[in-house]
PDB file of C-alpha atoms and ligand atoms in Angstrom:
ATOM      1  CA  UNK A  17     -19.340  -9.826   2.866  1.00  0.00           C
ATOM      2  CA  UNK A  18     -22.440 -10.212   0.872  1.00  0.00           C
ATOM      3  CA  UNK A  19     -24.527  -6.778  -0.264  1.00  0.00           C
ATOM      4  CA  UNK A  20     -26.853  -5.825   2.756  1.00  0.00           C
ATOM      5  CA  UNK A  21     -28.542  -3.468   3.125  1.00  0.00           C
ATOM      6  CA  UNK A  22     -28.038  -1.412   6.331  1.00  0.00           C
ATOM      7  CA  UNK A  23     -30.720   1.006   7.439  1.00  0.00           C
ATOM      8  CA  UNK A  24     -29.986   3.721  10.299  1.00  0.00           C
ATOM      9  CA  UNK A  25     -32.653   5.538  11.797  1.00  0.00           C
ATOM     10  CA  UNK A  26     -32.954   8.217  14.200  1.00  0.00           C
ATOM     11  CA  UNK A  27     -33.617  12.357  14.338  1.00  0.00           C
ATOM     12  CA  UNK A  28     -31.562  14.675  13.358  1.00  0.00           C
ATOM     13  CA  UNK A  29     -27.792  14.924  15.105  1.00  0.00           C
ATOM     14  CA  UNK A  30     -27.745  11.727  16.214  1.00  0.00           C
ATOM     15  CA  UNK A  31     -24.985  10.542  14.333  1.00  0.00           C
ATOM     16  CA  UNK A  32     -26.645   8.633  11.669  1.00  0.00           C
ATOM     17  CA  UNK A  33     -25.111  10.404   8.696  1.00  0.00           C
ATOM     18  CA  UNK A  34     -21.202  10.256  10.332  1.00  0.00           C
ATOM     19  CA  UNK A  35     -21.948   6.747  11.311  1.00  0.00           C
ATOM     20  CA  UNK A  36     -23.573   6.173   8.042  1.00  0.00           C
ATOM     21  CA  UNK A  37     -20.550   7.019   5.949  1.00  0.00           C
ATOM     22  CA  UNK A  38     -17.980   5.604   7.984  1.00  0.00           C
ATOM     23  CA  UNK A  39     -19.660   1.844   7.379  1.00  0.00           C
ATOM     24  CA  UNK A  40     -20.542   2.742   3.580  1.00  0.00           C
ATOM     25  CA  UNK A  41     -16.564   3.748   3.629  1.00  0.00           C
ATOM     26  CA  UNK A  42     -15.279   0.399   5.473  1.00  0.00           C
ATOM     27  CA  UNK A  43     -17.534  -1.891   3.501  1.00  0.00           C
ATOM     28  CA  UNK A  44     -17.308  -0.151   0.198  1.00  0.00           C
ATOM     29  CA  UNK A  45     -21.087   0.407  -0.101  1.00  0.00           C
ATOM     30  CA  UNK A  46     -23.007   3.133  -1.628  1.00  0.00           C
ATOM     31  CA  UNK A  47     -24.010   5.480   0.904  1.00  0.00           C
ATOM     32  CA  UNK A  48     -27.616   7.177   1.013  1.00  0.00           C
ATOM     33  CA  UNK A  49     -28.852  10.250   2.354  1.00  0.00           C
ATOM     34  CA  UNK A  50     -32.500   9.757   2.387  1.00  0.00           C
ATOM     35  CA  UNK A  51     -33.242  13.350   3.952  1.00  0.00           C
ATOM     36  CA  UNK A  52     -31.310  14.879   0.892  1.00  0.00           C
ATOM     37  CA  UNK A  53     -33.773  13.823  -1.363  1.00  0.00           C
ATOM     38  CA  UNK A  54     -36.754  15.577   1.289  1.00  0.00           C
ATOM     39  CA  UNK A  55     -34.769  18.679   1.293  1.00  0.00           C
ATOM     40  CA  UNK A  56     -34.169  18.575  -2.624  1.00  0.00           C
ATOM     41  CA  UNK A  57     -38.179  18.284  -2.836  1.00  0.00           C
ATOM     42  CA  UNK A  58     -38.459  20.887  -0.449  1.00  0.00           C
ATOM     43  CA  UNK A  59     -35.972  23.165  -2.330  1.00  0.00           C
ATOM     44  CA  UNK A  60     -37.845  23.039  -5.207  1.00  0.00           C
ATOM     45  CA  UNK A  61     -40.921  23.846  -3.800  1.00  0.00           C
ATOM     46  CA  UNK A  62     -39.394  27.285  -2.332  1.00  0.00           C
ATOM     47  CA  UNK A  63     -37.852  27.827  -5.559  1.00  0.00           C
ATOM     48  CA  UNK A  64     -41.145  26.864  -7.529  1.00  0.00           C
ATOM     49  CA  UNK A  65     -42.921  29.946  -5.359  1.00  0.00           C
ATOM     50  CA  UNK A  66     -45.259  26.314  -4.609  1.00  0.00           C
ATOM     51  CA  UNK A  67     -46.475  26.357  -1.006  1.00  0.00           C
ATOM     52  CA  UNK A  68     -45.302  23.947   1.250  1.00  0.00           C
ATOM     53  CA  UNK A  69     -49.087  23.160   2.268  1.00  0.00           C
ATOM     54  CA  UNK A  70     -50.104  22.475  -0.957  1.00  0.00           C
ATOM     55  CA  UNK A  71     -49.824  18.473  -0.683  1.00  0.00           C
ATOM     56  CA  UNK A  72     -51.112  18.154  -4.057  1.00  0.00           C
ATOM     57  CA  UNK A  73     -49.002  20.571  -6.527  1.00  0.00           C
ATOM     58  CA  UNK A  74     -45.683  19.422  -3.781  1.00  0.00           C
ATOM     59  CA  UNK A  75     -46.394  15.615  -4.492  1.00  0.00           C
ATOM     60  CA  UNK A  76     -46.559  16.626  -8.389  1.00  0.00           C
ATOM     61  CA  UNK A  77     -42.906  17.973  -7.968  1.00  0.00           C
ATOM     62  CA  UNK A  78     -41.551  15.365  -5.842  1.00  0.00           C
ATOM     63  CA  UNK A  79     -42.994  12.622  -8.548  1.00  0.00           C
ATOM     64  CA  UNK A  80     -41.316  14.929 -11.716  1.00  0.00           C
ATOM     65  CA  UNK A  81     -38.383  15.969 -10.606  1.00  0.00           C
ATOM     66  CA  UNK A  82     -34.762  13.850 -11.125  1.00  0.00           C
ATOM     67  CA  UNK A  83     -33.503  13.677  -8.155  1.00  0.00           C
ATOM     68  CA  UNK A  84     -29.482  12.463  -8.054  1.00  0.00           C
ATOM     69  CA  UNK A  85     -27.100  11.384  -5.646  1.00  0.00           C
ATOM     70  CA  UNK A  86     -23.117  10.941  -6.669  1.00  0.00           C
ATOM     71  CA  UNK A  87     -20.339  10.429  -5.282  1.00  0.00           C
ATOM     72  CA  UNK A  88     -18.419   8.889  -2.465  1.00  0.00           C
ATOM     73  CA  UNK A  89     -19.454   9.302   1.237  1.00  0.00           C
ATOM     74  CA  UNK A  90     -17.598  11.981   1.793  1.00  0.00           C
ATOM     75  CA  UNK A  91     -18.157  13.791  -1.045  1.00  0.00           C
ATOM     76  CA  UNK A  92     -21.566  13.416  -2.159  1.00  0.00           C
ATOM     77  CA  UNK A  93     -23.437  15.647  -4.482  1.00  0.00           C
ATOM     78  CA  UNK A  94     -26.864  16.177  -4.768  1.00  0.00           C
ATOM     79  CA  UNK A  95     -28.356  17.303  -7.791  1.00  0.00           C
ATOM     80  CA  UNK A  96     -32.172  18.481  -8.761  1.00  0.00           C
ATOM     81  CA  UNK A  97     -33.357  17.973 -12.235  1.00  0.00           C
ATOM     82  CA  UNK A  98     -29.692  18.303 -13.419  1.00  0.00           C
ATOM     83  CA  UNK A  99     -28.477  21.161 -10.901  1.00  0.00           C
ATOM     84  CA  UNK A 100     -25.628  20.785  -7.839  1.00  0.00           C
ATOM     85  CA  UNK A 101     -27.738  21.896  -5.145  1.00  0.00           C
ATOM     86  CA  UNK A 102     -25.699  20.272  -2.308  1.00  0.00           C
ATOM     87  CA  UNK A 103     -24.918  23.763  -0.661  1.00  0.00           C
ATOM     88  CA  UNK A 104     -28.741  25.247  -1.053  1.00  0.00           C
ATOM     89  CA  UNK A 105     -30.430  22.236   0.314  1.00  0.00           C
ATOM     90  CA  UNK A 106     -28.427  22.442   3.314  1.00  0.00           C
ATOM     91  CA  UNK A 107     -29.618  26.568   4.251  1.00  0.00           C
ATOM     92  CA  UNK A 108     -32.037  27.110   6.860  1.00  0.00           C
ATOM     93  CA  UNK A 109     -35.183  27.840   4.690  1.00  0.00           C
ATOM     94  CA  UNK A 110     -35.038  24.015   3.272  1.00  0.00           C
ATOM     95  CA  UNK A 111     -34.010  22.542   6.519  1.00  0.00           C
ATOM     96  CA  UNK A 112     -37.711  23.911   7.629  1.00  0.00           C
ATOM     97  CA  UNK A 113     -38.965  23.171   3.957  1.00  0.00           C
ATOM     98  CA  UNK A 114     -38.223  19.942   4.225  1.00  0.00           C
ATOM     99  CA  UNK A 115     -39.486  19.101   7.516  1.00  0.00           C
ATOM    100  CA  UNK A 116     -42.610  20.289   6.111  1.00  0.00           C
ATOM    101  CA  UNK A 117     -42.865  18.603   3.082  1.00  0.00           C
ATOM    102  CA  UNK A 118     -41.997  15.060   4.557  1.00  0.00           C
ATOM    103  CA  UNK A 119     -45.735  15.061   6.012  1.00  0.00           C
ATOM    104  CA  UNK A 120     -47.343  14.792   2.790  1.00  0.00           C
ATOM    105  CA  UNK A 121     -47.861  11.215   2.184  1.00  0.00           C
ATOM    106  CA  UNK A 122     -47.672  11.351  -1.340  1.00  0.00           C
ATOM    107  CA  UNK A 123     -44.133  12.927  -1.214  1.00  0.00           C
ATOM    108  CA  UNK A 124     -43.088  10.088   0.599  1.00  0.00           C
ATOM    109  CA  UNK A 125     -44.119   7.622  -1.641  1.00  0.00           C
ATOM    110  CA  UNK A 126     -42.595   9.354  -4.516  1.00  0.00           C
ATOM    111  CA  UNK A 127     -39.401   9.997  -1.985  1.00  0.00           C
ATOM    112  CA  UNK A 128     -39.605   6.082  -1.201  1.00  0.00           C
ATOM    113  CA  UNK A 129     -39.797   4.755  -4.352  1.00  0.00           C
ATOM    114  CA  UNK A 130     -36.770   7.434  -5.985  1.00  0.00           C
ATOM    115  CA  UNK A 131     -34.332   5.739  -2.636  1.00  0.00           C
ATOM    116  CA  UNK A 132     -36.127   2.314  -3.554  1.00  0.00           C
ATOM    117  CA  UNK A 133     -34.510   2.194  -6.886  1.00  0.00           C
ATOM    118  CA  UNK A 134     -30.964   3.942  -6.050  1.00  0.00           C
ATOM    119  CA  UNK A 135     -30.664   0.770  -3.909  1.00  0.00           C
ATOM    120  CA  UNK A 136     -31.359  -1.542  -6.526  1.00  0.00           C
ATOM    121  CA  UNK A 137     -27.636  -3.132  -6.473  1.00  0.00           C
ATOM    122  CA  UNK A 138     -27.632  -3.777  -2.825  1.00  0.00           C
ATOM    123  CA  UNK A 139     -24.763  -3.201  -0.886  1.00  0.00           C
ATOM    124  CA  UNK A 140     -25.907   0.157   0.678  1.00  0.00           C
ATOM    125  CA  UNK A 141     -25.870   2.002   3.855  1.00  0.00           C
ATOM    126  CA  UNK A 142     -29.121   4.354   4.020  1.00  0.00           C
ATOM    127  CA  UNK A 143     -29.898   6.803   6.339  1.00  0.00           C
ATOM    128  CA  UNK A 144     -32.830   8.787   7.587  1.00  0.00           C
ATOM    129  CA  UNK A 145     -36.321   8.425   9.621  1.00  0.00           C
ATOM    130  CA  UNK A 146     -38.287   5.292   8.083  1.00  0.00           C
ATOM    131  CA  UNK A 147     -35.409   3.499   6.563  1.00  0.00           C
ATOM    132  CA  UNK A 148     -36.067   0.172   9.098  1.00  0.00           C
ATOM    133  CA  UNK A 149     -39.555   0.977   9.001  1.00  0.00           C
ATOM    134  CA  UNK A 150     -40.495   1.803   5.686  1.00  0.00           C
ATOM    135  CA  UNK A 151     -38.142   1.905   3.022  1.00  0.00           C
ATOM    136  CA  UNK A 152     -36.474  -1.773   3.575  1.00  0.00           C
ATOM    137  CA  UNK A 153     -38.474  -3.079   6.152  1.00  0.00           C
ATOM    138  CA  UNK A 154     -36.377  -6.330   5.091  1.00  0.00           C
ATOM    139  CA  UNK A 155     -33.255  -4.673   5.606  1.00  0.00           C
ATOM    140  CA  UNK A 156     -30.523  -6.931   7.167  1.00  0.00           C
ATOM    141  CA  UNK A 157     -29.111  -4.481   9.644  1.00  0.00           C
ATOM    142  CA  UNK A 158     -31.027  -1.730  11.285  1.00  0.00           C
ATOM    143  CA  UNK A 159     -29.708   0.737  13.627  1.00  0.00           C
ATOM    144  CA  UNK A 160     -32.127   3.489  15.195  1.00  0.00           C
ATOM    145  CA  UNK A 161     -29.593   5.964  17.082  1.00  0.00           C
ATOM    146  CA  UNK A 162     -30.731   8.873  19.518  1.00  0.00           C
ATOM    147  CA  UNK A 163     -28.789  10.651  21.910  1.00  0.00           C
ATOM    148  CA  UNK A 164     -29.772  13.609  24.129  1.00  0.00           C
ATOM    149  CA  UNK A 165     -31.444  17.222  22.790  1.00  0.00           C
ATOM    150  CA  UNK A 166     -28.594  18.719  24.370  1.00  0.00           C
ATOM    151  CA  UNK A 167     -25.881  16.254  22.611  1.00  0.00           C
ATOM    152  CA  UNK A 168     -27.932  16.683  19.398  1.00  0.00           C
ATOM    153  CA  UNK A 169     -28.547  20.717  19.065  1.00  0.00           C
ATOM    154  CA  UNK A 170     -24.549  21.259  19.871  1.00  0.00           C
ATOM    155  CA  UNK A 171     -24.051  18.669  17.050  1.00  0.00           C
ATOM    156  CA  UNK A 172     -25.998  20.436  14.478  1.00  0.00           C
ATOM    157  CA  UNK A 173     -24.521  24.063  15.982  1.00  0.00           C
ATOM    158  CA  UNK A 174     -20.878  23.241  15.286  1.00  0.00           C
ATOM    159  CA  UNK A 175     -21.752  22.003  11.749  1.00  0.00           C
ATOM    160  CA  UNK A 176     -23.628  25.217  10.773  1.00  0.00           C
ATOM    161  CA  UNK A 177     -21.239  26.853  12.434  1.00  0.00           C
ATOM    162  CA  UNK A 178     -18.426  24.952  10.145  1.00  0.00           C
ATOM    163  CA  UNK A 179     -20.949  26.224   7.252  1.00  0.00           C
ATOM    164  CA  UNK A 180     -20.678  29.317   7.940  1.00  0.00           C
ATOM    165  CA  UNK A 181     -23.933  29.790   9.776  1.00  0.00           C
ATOM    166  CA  UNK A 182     -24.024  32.541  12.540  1.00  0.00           C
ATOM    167  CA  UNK A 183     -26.157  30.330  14.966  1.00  0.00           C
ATOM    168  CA  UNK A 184     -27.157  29.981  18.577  1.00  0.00           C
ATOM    169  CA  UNK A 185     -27.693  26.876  20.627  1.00  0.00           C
ATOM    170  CA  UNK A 186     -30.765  27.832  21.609  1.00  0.00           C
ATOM    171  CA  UNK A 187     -31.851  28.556  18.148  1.00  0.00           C
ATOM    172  CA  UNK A 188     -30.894  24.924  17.042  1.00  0.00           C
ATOM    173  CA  UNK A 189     -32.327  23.190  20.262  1.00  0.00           C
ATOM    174  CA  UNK A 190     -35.620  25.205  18.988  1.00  0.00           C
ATOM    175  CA  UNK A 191     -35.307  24.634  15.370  1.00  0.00           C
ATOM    176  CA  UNK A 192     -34.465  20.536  16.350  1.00  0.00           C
ATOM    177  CA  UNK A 193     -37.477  20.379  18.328  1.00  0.00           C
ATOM    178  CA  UNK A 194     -39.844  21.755  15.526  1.00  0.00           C
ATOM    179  CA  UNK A 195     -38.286  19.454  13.357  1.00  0.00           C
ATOM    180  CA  UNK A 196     -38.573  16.337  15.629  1.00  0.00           C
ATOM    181  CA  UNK A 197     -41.904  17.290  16.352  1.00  0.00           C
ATOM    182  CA  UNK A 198     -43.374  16.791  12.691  1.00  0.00           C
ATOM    183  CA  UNK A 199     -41.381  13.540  12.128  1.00  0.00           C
ATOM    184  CA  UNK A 200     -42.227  12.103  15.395  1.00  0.00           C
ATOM    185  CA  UNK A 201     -46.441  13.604  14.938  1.00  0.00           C
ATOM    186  CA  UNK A 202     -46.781  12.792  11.246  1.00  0.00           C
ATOM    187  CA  UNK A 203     -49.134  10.419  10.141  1.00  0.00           C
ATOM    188  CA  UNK A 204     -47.650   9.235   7.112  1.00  0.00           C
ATOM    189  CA  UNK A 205     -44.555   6.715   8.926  1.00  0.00           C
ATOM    190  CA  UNK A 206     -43.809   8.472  11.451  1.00  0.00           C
ATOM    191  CA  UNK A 207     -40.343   8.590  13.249  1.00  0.00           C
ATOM    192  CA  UNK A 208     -40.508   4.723  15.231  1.00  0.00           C
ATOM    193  CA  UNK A 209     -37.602   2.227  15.958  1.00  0.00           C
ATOM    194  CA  UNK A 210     -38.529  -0.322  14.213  1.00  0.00           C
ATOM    195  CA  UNK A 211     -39.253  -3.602  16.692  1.00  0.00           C
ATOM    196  CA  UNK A 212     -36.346  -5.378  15.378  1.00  0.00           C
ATOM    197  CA  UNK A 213     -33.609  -2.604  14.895  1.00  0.00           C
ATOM    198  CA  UNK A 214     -30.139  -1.995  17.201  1.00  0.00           C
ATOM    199  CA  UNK A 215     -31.198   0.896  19.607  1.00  0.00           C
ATOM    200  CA  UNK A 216     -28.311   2.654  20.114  1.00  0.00           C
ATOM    201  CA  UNK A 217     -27.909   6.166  22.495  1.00  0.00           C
ATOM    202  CA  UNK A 218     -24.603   8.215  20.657  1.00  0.00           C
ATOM    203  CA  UNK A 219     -24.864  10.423  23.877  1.00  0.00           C
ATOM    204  CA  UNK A 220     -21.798   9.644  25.298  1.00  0.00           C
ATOM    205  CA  UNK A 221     -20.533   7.248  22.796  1.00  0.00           C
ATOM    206  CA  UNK A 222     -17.748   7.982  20.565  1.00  0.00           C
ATOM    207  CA  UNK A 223     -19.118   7.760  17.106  1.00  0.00           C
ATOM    208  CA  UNK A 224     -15.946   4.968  16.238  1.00  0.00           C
ATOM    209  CA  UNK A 225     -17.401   2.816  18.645  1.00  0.00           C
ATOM    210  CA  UNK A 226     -20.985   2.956  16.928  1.00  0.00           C
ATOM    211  CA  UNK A 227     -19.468   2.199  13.371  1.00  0.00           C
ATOM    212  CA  UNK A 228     -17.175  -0.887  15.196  1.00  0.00           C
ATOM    213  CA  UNK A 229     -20.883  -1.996  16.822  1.00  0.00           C
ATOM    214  CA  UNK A 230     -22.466  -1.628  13.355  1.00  0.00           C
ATOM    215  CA  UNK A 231     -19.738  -3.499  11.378  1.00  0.00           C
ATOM    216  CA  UNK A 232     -20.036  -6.579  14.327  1.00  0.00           C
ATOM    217  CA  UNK A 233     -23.762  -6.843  13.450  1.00  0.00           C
ATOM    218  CA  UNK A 234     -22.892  -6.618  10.014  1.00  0.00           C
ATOM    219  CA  UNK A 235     -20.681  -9.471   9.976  1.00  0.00           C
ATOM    220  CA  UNK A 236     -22.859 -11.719  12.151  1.00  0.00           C
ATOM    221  CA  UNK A 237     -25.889 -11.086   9.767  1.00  0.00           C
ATOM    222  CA  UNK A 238     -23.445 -11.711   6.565  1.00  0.00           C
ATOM    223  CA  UNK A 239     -23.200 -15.185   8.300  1.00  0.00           C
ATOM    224  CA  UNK A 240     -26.500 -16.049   8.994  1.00  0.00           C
TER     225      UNK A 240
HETATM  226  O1  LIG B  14     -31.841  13.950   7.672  1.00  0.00           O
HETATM  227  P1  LIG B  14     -32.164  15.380   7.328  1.00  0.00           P
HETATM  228  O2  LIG B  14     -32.243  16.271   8.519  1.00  0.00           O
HETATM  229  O3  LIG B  14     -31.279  15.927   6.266  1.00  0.00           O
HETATM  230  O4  LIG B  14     -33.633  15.290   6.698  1.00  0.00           O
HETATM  231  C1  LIG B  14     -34.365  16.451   6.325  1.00  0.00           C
HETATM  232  C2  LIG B  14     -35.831  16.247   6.708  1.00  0.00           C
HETATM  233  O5  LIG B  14     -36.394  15.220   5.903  1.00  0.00           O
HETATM  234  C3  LIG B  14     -36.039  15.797   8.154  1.00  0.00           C
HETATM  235  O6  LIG B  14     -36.269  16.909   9.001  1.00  0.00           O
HETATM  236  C4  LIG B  14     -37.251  14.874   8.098  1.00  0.00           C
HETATM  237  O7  LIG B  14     -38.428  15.583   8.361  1.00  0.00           O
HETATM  238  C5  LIG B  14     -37.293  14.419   6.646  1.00  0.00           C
HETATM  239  N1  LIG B  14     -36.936  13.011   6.464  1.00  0.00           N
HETATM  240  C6  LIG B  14     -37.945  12.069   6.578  1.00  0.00           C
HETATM  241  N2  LIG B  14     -37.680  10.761   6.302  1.00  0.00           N
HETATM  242  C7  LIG B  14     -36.452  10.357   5.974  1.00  0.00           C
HETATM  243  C8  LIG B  14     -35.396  11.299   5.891  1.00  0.00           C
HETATM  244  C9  LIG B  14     -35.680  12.621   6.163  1.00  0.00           C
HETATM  245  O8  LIG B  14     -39.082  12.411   6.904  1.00  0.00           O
HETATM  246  N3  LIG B  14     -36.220   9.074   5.692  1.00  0.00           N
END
């Protein structure tokens, strides 16, 4: 198959990461996790003592810092300015962080042009909110997934849970809510299907079937 490039969209616990590296894994592609890179920026900026309003100093350490991804899907590191940070970008306070810091505009063009050039080689499955939109708005397969708040929050809850996290439902549904909230309100590309992507609802859909759909377009667009 020739190198696409396969952008899925969609809010958090929708599937798009598990979907994401399935296809990477069945095609052989790189697979990226655009909201790592938001959450590494937003690490920083907790660990900086920067505040997460100022858009200014924030967008100065999204543009300077390395930001890394390695690895295969299913074991992919992320590292900031040298550092495996995988497990700290994942803990509640950059979760919120990052949320935050994805509404400056000039963190997302720094973020855009950093997942810009980890695609250079083609032949990659990205992830995250304006992949379709934004990122490759020439991309030759787009998926935006959704399913239900419910579907999503107990998503989310069993993998804190797997993490270790002593969590709630409600305190998911509440934190998934904020979170949707600020992607879907932003100015700076906000969280849209893009006209031409796949929509797909993961509600009641095993997550198989979504990667079989997504490999079908593949192939037809690897034709055409
Ligand atoms: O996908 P994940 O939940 O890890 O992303 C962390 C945060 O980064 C999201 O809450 C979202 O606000 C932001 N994000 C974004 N655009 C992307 C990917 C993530 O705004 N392409």
């Amino acid at each position: 198959m020739d190198k696409l490039v396969i952008a899925i969209d969609g809010p958090s616990g929708s599937g798009k990461s598990t979907v994401g590296k399935a296809i990477a894994r069945r095609l052989g592609y790189l697979y990226i996790d655009s909201g790592a890179v938001y959450r590494a920026v937003g690490r920083k900026a907790l660990d900086t003592n920067t505040s997460l309003e100022d858009a200014t100093s924030v967008a100065r350490l999204a543009n300077l810092s390395s930001i890394t991804l390695e690895g295969d899907p299913d074991h992919l590191r992320v590292f900031l300015d040298g550092r495996d940070v995988s497990g700290q970008i994942r803990l509640p306070d950059a979760s919120h962080a990052s949320s935050v810091v994805a509404t400056i505009p000039e963190v997302r063009e720094a973020v855009v042009e950093k997942l810009r050039e980890m695609a250079r080689a083609g032949g990659v499955v990205m992830d995250g909110r304006d992949i379709g939109t934004k990122v490759f708005p020439d991309a030759q397969v787009k998926l935006f997934l959704d399913a239900s708040l419910d579907v999503r929050a107990r998503r989310r809850c069993e993998e804190e849970r797997e993490r270790g996290r002593d969590v709630t439902a409600d305190q998911i549904r509440e934190e998934l809510e904020a979170r949707d909230r600020r992607d879907c309100e932003r100015t700076a590309t906000p969280l849209v299907k893009a006209p031409d992507a796949v929509f797909i609802d993961t509600s009641d859909l095993p997550l198989d079937a979504v990667v079989e759909r997504a490999l079908e377009i593949a192939r037809t667009r690897s034709q055409t």
